[in-house]
Short mmCIF file of C-alpha atoms in Angstrom, two decimals:
data_model
loop_
_atom_site.label_atom_id
_atom_site.label_comp_id
_atom_site.label_asym_id
_atom_site.label_seq_id
_atom_site.Cartn_x
_atom_site.Cartn_y
_atom_site.Cartn_z
CA UNK X 150 -40.21 -256.76 -102.80
CA UNK X 151 -42.36 -259.81 -103.23
CA UNK X 152 -40.12 -262.80 -102.59
CA UNK X 153 -42.15 -266.04 -102.30
CA UNK X 154 -45.64 -267.43 -102.32
CA UNK X 155 -47.61 -270.43 -101.38
CA UNK X 156 -51.17 -271.62 -101.84
CA UNK X 157 -54.16 -273.11 -99.91
CA UNK X 158 -57.34 -274.42 -101.61
CA UNK X 159 -58.71 -270.92 -102.21
CA UNK X 160 -55.95 -268.36 -101.52
CA UNK X 161 -52.52 -267.27 -102.65
CA UNK X 162 -50.14 -266.15 -99.90
CA UNK X 163 -47.31 -263.76 -100.74
CA UNK X 164 -44.48 -262.89 -98.40
CA UNK X 165 -42.17 -260.00 -99.02
CA UNK X 166 -40.59 -256.72 -97.80
CA UNK X 167 -41.37 -253.06 -98.09
CA UNK X 168 -39.08 -250.12 -97.59
CA UNK X 169 -37.87 -246.82 -99.07
CA UNK X 170 -34.86 -245.27 -100.78
CA UNK X 171 -32.41 -243.59 -98.35
CA UNK X 172 -29.44 -241.80 -99.92
CA UNK X 173 -29.49 -244.04 -102.94
CA UNK X 174 -29.92 -247.33 -101.03
CA UNK X 175 -33.19 -249.19 -100.69
CA UNK X 176 -33.76 -250.00 -97.01
CA UNK X 177 -36.49 -252.36 -95.91
CA UNK X 178 -38.52 -251.34 -92.91
CA UNK X 179 -41.05 -254.14 -92.49
CA UNK X 180 -42.18 -257.51 -93.73
CA UNK X 181 -45.61 -258.08 -95.31
CA UNK X 182 -47.81 -261.15 -95.82
CA UNK X 183 -50.92 -260.90 -98.05
CA UNK X 184 -53.62 -263.46 -98.74
CA UNK X 185 -55.42 -263.00 -102.08
CA UNK X 186 -58.25 -264.91 -103.75
CA UNK X 187 -56.64 -267.47 -106.08
CA UNK X 188 -59.17 -266.83 -108.83
CA UNK X 189 -59.60 -263.04 -108.79
CA UNK X 190 -56.54 -261.63 -107.05
CA UNK X 191 -58.76 -259.78 -104.59
CA UNK X 192 -57.09 -258.91 -101.33
CA UNK X 193 -58.51 -261.04 -98.49
CA UNK X 194 -56.20 -260.55 -95.47
CA UNK X 195 -52.87 -258.97 -94.70
CA UNK X 196 -50.31 -258.88 -91.93
CA UNK X 197 -47.16 -256.78 -91.43
CA UNK X 198 -44.36 -256.62 -88.92
CA UNK X 199 -44.07 -253.78 -86.50
CA UNK X 200 -42.47 -250.75 -88.04
CA UNK X 201 -38.80 -250.38 -87.16
CA UNK X 202 -38.37 -254.08 -86.13
CA UNK X 203 -35.90 -255.69 -88.47
CA UNK X 204 -37.76 -258.78 -89.71
CA UNK X 205 -37.16 -260.49 -93.04
CA UNK X 206 -39.56 -263.17 -94.34
CA UNK X 207 -38.39 -265.41 -97.16
CA UNK X 208 -40.59 -268.50 -97.60
CA UNK X 209 -43.90 -270.04 -96.59
CA UNK X 210 -46.00 -273.15 -96.77
CA UNK X 211 -49.59 -274.16 -96.04
CA UNK X 212 -50.14 -277.24 -93.88
CA UNK X 213 -53.71 -278.03 -92.92
CA UNK X 214 -55.50 -274.94 -91.59
CA UNK X 215 -52.28 -272.96 -90.91
CA UNK X 216 -49.70 -270.95 -92.83
CA UNK X 217 -46.07 -271.21 -91.75
CA UNK X 218 -43.55 -268.55 -92.63
CA UNK X 219 -39.80 -268.43 -92.06
CA UNK X 220 -37.09 -265.74 -92.15
CA UNK X 221 -34.94 -263.85 -89.79
CA UNK X 222 -35.00 -261.23 -86.99
CA UNK X 223 -32.10 -259.18 -85.65
CA UNK X 224 -33.83 -257.45 -82.77
CA UNK X 225 -31.83 -259.41 -80.16
CA UNK X 226 -28.60 -257.96 -81.57
CA UNK X 227 -27.64 -260.67 -83.98
CA UNK X 228 -29.68 -262.20 -86.84
CA UNK X 229 -31.62 -265.23 -85.73
CA UNK X 230 -34.22 -267.62 -87.23
CA UNK X 231 -37.83 -266.63 -87.01
CA UNK X 232 -40.67 -269.13 -87.61
CA UNK X 233 -44.31 -267.89 -87.58
CA UNK X 234 -47.50 -269.80 -87.52
CA UNK X 235 -50.73 -268.18 -88.76
CA UNK X 236 -54.34 -269.14 -89.32
CA UNK X 237 -55.30 -268.94 -92.98
CA UNK X 238 -56.88 -265.51 -92.34
CA UNK X 239 -53.44 -264.33 -91.08
CA UNK X 240 -53.99 -264.24 -87.33
CA UNK X 241 -50.64 -265.01 -85.62
CA UNK X 242 -50.94 -268.14 -83.51
CA UNK X 243 -47.35 -268.79 -82.46
CA UNK X 244 -43.82 -267.83 -83.14
CA UNK X 245 -40.38 -269.15 -82.19
CA UNK X 246 -36.98 -267.61 -82.26
CA UNK X 247 -34.17 -269.98 -82.97
CA UNK X 248 -30.62 -268.82 -82.20
CA UNK X 249 -28.18 -271.77 -82.21
CA UNK X 250 -25.10 -269.61 -82.18
CA UNK X 251 -23.98 -266.07 -81.21
CA UNK X 252 -23.44 -265.17 -84.82
CA UNK X 253 -25.77 -264.35 -87.70
CA UNK X 254 -28.17 -267.02 -88.91
CA UNK X 255 -31.32 -267.05 -90.96
CA UNK X 256 -34.03 -269.51 -92.25
CA UNK X 257 -34.38 -269.32 -95.97
CA UNK X 258 -36.71 -272.28 -96.98
CA UNK X 259 -39.45 -274.48 -95.60
CA UNK X 260 -41.05 -277.69 -96.75
CA UNK X 261 -43.52 -280.31 -95.40
CA UNK X 262 -44.06 -284.07 -95.83
CA UNK X 263 -47.72 -283.56 -94.71
CA UNK X 264 -46.94 -284.36 -91.05
CA UNK X 265 -43.84 -282.34 -90.07
CA UNK X 266 -42.18 -279.13 -91.17
CA UNK X 267 -38.55 -278.97 -92.38
CA UNK X 268 -36.79 -275.67 -92.20
CA UNK X 269 -33.41 -274.88 -93.70
CA UNK X 270 -30.96 -272.09 -93.83
CA UNK X 271 -27.61 -271.41 -92.08
CA UNK X 272 -26.17 -270.61 -88.75
CA UNK X 273 -22.84 -269.34 -87.46
CA UNK X 274 -20.53 -272.31 -87.13
CA UNK X 275 -19.40 -273.28 -83.63
CA UNK X 276 -16.12 -274.59 -85.06
CA UNK X 277 -14.73 -271.21 -85.86
CA UNK X 278 -14.95 -267.70 -84.43
CA UNK X 279 -14.81 -266.15 -87.87
CA UNK X 280 -17.89 -264.10 -88.61
CA UNK X 281 -18.01 -265.35 -92.23
CA UNK X 282 -18.06 -269.00 -91.22
CA UNK X 283 -21.57 -270.38 -91.54
CA UNK X 284 -22.86 -273.92 -91.92
CA UNK X 285 -25.89 -275.74 -93.30
CA UNK X 286 -28.65 -276.15 -90.78
CA UNK X 287 -32.00 -278.03 -91.05
CA UNK X 288 -34.52 -278.56 -88.32
CA UNK X 289 -37.57 -280.84 -88.11
CA UNK X 290 -40.51 -279.22 -86.37
CA UNK X 291 -43.81 -280.37 -84.90
CA UNK X 292 -46.32 -278.05 -86.70
CA UNK X 293 -48.70 -278.02 -83.66
CA UNK X 294 -46.48 -276.25 -81.13
CA UNK X 295 -43.39 -275.57 -83.27
CA UNK X 296 -41.18 -277.64 -81.04
CA UNK X 297 -37.87 -278.69 -82.59
CA UNK X 298 -37.66 -282.54 -82.94
CA UNK X 299 -34.29 -282.96 -84.64
CA UNK X 300 -31.59 -280.98 -86.39
CA UNK X 301 -28.96 -281.52 -88.96
CA UNK X 302 -25.74 -279.42 -89.59
CA UNK X 303 -23.00 -279.58 -92.17
CA UNK X 304 -19.92 -277.42 -92.29
CA UNK X 305 -17.48 -278.27 -95.06
CA UNK X 306 -15.38 -275.09 -94.91
CA UNK X 307 -14.56 -272.08 -92.79
CA UNK X 308 -16.39 -269.82 -95.24
CA UNK X 309 -20.04 -269.08 -95.88
CA UNK X 310 -22.15 -272.32 -96.51
CA UNK X 311 -25.88 -272.25 -96.71
CA UNK X 312 -28.96 -274.18 -97.89
CA UNK X 313 -31.11 -272.66 -100.61
CA UNK X 314 -33.85 -275.22 -101.14
CA UNK X 315 -35.53 -278.11 -99.43
CA UNK X 316 -37.70 -280.56 -101.47
CA UNK X 317 -39.52 -283.50 -100.03
CA UNK X 318 -39.80 -286.50 -102.41
CA UNK X 319 -43.55 -287.39 -102.37
CA UNK X 320 -42.76 -290.98 -103.37
CA UNK X 321 -40.40 -292.07 -100.64
CA UNK X 322 -40.41 -289.14 -98.21
CA UNK X 323 -36.71 -288.54 -98.51
CA UNK X 324 -35.48 -284.91 -97.99
CA UNK X 325 -33.41 -283.37 -100.79
CA UNK X 326 -31.23 -280.38 -99.91
CA UNK X 327 -29.48 -278.13 -102.35
CA UNK X 328 -27.05 -275.43 -101.23
CA UNK X 329 -23.76 -273.68 -101.53
CA UNK X 330 -20.38 -274.56 -100.08
CA UNK X 331 -17.62 -272.03 -100.52
CA UNK X 332 -14.11 -273.06 -101.39
CA UNK X 333 -11.38 -270.48 -102.18
CA UNK X 334 -13.99 -267.77 -102.27
CA UNK X 335 -16.09 -269.60 -104.98
CA UNK X 336 -19.50 -271.01 -104.34
CA UNK X 337 -20.00 -274.70 -105.39
CA UNK X 338 -23.30 -276.60 -105.39
CA UNK X 339 -23.90 -279.63 -103.23
CA UNK X 340 -26.86 -282.02 -102.93
CA UNK X 341 -27.57 -283.98 -99.73
CA UNK X 342 -30.38 -286.56 -99.28
CA UNK X 343 -31.67 -287.13 -95.75
CA UNK X 344 -34.16 -289.56 -94.31
CA UNK X 345 -37.04 -288.27 -92.17
CA UNK X 346 -34.88 -288.58 -89.03
CA UNK X 347 -32.42 -286.09 -90.67
CA UNK X 348 -29.73 -288.79 -91.11
CA UNK X 349 -27.57 -288.45 -94.18
CA UNK X 350 -28.30 -291.07 -96.88
CA UNK X 351 -26.25 -289.73 -99.81
CA UNK X 352 -24.63 -286.57 -101.08
CA UNK X 353 -22.67 -285.26 -104.03
CA UNK X 354 -20.81 -282.08 -105.00
CA UNK X 355 -21.93 -280.78 -108.35
CA UNK X 356 -18.36 -279.97 -109.53
CA UNK X 357 -19.97 -276.75 -110.73
CA UNK X 358 -20.17 -273.25 -109.42
CA UNK X 359 -23.60 -272.03 -108.44
CA UNK X 360 -25.46 -268.83 -107.60
CA UNK X 361 -28.37 -269.55 -105.21
CA UNK X 362 -29.45 -272.81 -106.86
CA UNK X 363 -33.02 -274.22 -106.78
CA UNK X 364 -34.07 -277.89 -107.04
CA UNK X 365 -37.06 -279.76 -108.48
CA UNK X 366 -37.85 -283.44 -108.64
CA UNK X 367 -39.77 -285.42 -111.18
CA UNK X 368 -41.67 -288.72 -110.79
CA UNK X 369 -38.66 -290.83 -111.54
CA UNK X 370 -36.53 -289.21 -108.86
CA UNK X 371 -34.41 -287.12 -111.25
CA UNK X 372 -33.37 -283.74 -109.83
CA UNK X 373 -33.03 -280.49 -111.77
CA UNK X 374 -30.73 -277.81 -110.51
CA UNK X 375 -30.85 -274.13 -111.59
CA UNK X 376 -28.07 -271.46 -111.73
CA UNK X 377 -25.06 -273.72 -112.30
CA UNK X 378 -21.96 -272.69 -114.26
CA UNK X 379 -18.39 -273.72 -114.80
CA UNK X 380 -15.17 -272.00 -115.89
CA UNK X 381 -15.60 -273.32 -119.36
CA UNK X 382 -19.19 -272.09 -119.54
CA UNK X 383 -19.63 -268.62 -118.06
CA UNK X 384 -23.34 -268.72 -118.82
CA UNK X 385 -25.64 -270.03 -116.09
CA UNK X 386 -27.34 -273.33 -116.82
CA UNK X 387 -29.71 -276.05 -115.82
CA UNK X 388 -28.38 -279.44 -114.64
CA UNK X 389 -30.14 -282.82 -114.49
CA UNK X 390 -29.11 -285.34 -111.84
CA UNK X 391 -30.10 -289.04 -111.64
CA UNK X 392 -31.66 -290.64 -108.58
CA UNK X 393 -28.27 -292.13 -107.65
CA UNK X 394 -26.67 -288.65 -107.88
CA UNK X 395 -24.91 -288.83 -111.28
CA UNK X 396 -24.91 -285.91 -113.71
CA UNK X 397 -27.18 -286.80 -116.67
CA UNK X 398 -27.25 -283.57 -118.70
CA UNK X 399 -26.43 -279.84 -118.57
CA UNK X 400 -27.92 -277.07 -120.65
CA UNK X 401 -25.94 -273.86 -120.29
CA UNK X 402 -28.55 -271.87 -122.26
CA UNK X 403 -31.20 -271.86 -119.53
CA UNK X 404 -30.77 -269.40 -116.59
CA UNK X 405 -33.60 -269.48 -114.14
CA UNK X 406 -34.31 -268.10 -110.69
CA UNK X 407 -37.24 -270.47 -109.93
CA UNK X 408 -38.02 -274.05 -110.97
CA UNK X 409 -41.06 -276.29 -110.71
CA UNK X 410 -41.93 -279.64 -112.24
CA UNK X 411 -45.50 -280.61 -113.30
CA UNK X 412 -47.01 -283.18 -115.64
CA UNK X 413 -43.91 -283.91 -117.67
CA UNK X 414 -42.59 -280.36 -117.94
CA UNK X 415 -40.19 -278.06 -116.14
CA UNK X 416 -41.35 -274.51 -115.56
CA UNK X 417 -38.58 -271.95 -115.05
CA UNK X 418 -38.84 -268.34 -114.07
CA UNK X 419 -36.16 -266.26 -115.64
CA UNK X 420 -35.00 -262.64 -116.20
CA UNK X 421 -34.20 -261.65 -119.80
CA UNK X 422 -33.37 -258.28 -121.40
CA UNK X 423 -36.08 -257.63 -123.99
CA UNK X 424 -36.67 -254.25 -125.63
CA UNK X 425 -34.15 -252.58 -123.46
CA UNK X 426 -35.74 -253.78 -120.19
CA UNK X 427 -35.04 -256.79 -118.01
CA UNK X 428 -38.37 -258.64 -117.99
CA UNK X 429 -39.99 -261.61 -116.26
CA UNK X 430 -40.02 -264.65 -118.56
CA UNK X 431 -41.53 -268.09 -118.03
CA UNK X 432 -39.82 -270.99 -119.82
CA UNK X 433 -41.31 -274.41 -120.32
CA UNK X 434 -38.74 -277.17 -120.93
CA UNK X 435 -38.81 -280.94 -121.37
CA UNK X 436 -37.10 -283.37 -118.99
CA UNK X 437 -34.13 -283.62 -121.37
CA UNK X 438 -33.64 -279.82 -120.82
CA UNK X 439 -34.91 -278.75 -124.25
CA UNK X 440 -36.88 -275.49 -124.30
CA UNK X 441 -40.46 -275.92 -125.63
CA UNK X 442 -41.52 -272.35 -125.41
CA UNK X 443 -41.02 -269.02 -123.63
CA UNK X 444 -43.47 -266.36 -122.53
CA UNK X 445 -42.75 -262.75 -121.61
CA UNK X 446 -44.85 -262.15 -118.51
CA UNK X 447 -44.79 -258.33 -118.26
CA UNK X 448 -44.16 -257.20 -121.81
CA UNK X 449 -46.69 -254.38 -121.26
CA UNK X 450 -44.67 -252.95 -118.38
CA UNK X 451 -41.48 -251.06 -119.18
CA UNK X 452 -39.55 -251.52 -115.99
CA UNK X 453 -36.61 -253.55 -114.70
CA UNK X 454 -37.87 -256.83 -113.27
CA UNK X 455 -36.54 -258.96 -110.48
CA UNK X 456 -36.96 -262.38 -108.81
CA UNK X 457 -35.12 -262.32 -105.48
CA UNK X 458 -33.83 -265.48 -103.81
CA UNK X 459 -34.92 -267.69 -102.26
CA UNK X 460 -38.57 -267.68 -103.49
CA UNK X 461 -40.53 -270.41 -105.23
CA UNK X 462 -43.51 -271.07 -107.48
CA UNK X 463 -46.64 -273.08 -106.82
CA UNK X 464 -49.15 -275.00 -108.97
CA UNK X 465 -52.86 -275.60 -108.16
CA UNK X 466 -54.88 -277.32 -110.84
CA UNK X 467 -53.88 -275.87 -114.14
CA UNK X 468 -52.61 -272.56 -112.77
CA UNK X 469 -49.08 -271.64 -111.83
CA UNK X 470 -48.53 -268.85 -109.30
CA UNK X 471 -45.40 -266.73 -109.27
CA UNK X 472 -44.32 -263.57 -107.48
CA UNK X 473 -41.61 -261.01 -108.15
CA UNK X 474 -41.22 -257.26 -108.33
CA UNK X 475 -40.40 -254.43 -110.71
CA UNK X 476 -38.48 -251.19 -110.06
CA UNK X 477 -40.66 -248.19 -109.44
CA UNK X 478 -37.89 -245.64 -108.89
CA UNK X 479 -37.54 -242.98 -107.62
CA UNK X 480 -39.85 -244.12 -104.84
CA UNK X 481 -39.43 -247.89 -104.42
CA UNK X 482 -40.60 -251.13 -105.88
CA UNK X 483 -43.91 -252.67 -107.10
CA UNK X 484 -44.95 -256.19 -106.23
CA UNK X 485 -46.07 -258.23 -109.19
CA UNK X 486 -47.97 -261.61 -108.88
CA UNK X 487 -48.77 -263.76 -111.76
CA UNK X 488 -51.30 -266.57 -112.36
CA UNK X 489 -50.45 -268.53 -115.38
CA UNK X 490 -52.57 -271.31 -116.94
CA UNK X 491 -50.44 -274.26 -117.93
CA UNK X 492 -51.03 -277.37 -120.06
CA UNK X 493 -53.15 -280.00 -118.32
CA UNK X 494 -53.99 -282.97 -120.50
CA UNK X 495 -53.33 -280.93 -123.58
CA UNK X 496 -55.95 -278.34 -122.61
CA UNK X 497 -55.21 -274.73 -121.77
CA UNK X 498 -57.50 -271.89 -120.58
CA UNK X 499 -56.50 -268.25 -120.52
CA UNK X 500 -57.94 -266.39 -117.55
CA UNK X 501 -58.36 -262.64 -117.79
CA UNK X 502 -58.44 -261.12 -114.32
CA UNK X 503 -56.31 -258.08 -114.78
CA UNK X 504 -55.24 -254.98 -112.88
CA UNK X 505 -53.06 -252.42 -114.71
CA UNK X 506 -52.21 -254.97 -117.41
CA UNK X 507 -55.00 -255.72 -119.88
CA UNK X 508 -53.50 -258.10 -122.52
CA UNK X 509 -53.33 -261.82 -122.55
CA UNK X 510 -50.38 -263.44 -124.35
CA UNK X 511 -50.38 -266.95 -125.78
CA UNK X 512 -47.39 -269.04 -127.01
CA UNK X 513 -47.66 -272.63 -128.33
CA UNK X 514 -49.95 -274.51 -125.93
CA UNK X 515 -49.21 -272.34 -122.92
CA UNK X 516 -51.34 -269.28 -122.15
CA UNK X 517 -50.89 -266.66 -119.48
CA UNK X 518 -53.02 -264.16 -117.67
CA UNK X 519 -51.68 -261.67 -115.29
CA UNK X 520 -54.15 -261.84 -112.40
CA UNK X 521 -52.94 -258.65 -110.90
CA UNK X 522 -50.08 -256.37 -110.45
CA UNK X 523 -50.07 -255.20 -106.84
CA UNK X 524 -48.61 -251.74 -106.39
CA UNK X 525 -46.47 -252.02 -103.32
CA UNK X 526 -44.77 -248.65 -103.27
CA UNK X 527 -43.50 -247.20 -100.07
CA UNK X 528 -42.43 -243.78 -101.28
CA UNK X 529 -40.50 -241.09 -99.48
CA UNK X 530 -43.53 -238.78 -99.89
CA UNK X 531 -45.90 -241.38 -98.39
CA UNK X 532 -43.56 -241.94 -95.45
CA UNK X 533 -43.24 -238.21 -94.91
CA UNK X 534 -47.02 -237.93 -94.73
CA UNK X 535 -47.45 -240.60 -92.10
#
C-alpha cells in the first residue's frame, strides 16, 4: 500500500507497506521506500525494512540532502515512534526510537520550516492507565543528529486523541496542527497554532465531526480542512477557516482524502464510485470552495482504489505528485503513483510517460498523465517461492 510521498529536485520518494492475504486479512510484513525519477518514473533506489520486523512508515519530507521518514515500530513490545534519516540515494544515516510512554504511540506526520523538523502523532497519556487514552504529541527535532529540542502535548479527553497533519506557514513560520479529539465516542476536529518554540498561540474546536482531517493554507492564512461532517449533513465536506480561526464556509459536497493549495486553487484527492468501481479522482476547487473541474485518474483500470491516511500530495513546478493503491485480489495490492500537470499561469502540458496505462485525459484547463503504475504485489505464490 503506497501511503505518502515527497519530492526532491529530481526524484519522487514513495513510502508504503507490503504484505499478503492471510485467512482473508491483509497483513503487512515490511515497509518500503522507493525513489523514482520525477520525469520518467524510472526506479532509482529502494529500501525496505527487515522481513518480520513490524515497522510502519507513514510520511516523509526532504530537507537539504536528506530524506526524513516517520512511522512506528513495535519490536520493543509496544508501538513506538520511529524516525529515519536517509541520504537521497536511500542509504540509512541515522534512526531514533521515541517511546514517551509504556503504551502504544506512533508518528503520523512530518513538516519542516527549512531549519528544523516537526513530527506529530500521538502517545499513550500519562494521565490515565486506560489503553485507549492517547494524546496529541509534537516534537521539534534537529535534523543533523535527530536530537529532540522541544515537545508539545495536549490531552483533552480520556479517549483516543491524535494529530493528523502539521503545516508550517511559510509567511510567519507558525505551526498549524489539525487533529482529532474524541468526546462520547465521536471524533471532533481541532486546530491548534503553535510558535516555533511549540508554545500554544491559538486554537479552536471545529464544532464538527471529522474522519482523519487534512489541512492546507493559502497565501492569506486561510485554512482548508477536509473530511468534516455534522449530524445535519452526513456527507463529508470541506471547511474554510479564517486566519483568526473563524469558520468562513463549508461545502458538504466535497469529500477528499488529500488536500494541497497552489496558485489560487485547491487540489483534492478523492475516491468516487464510477462505472461500478471506486476510483481515484482529482478535484480542482476555488478558494470559495466551488468545484472547477474533476478528473478520473485511473479510469482505464477497473479496480477498487484507495488513499490511506495520513498521506499527502506534493507539487514541483507544474506537476502534482500523488500516491495511492488499488486492490489486486486475490494476491494483494498494487501501488499507483500519479504525476499530474496542473495550471501554471494558464498554461498546461500533458506528459505521457506511461506504464500499463496508455491514455491521457484532459478536462478544462487541467491535464493529467499517469507517469507509472507500479505493481507492488506480494502474492501468496511469490512468498511461497521465496
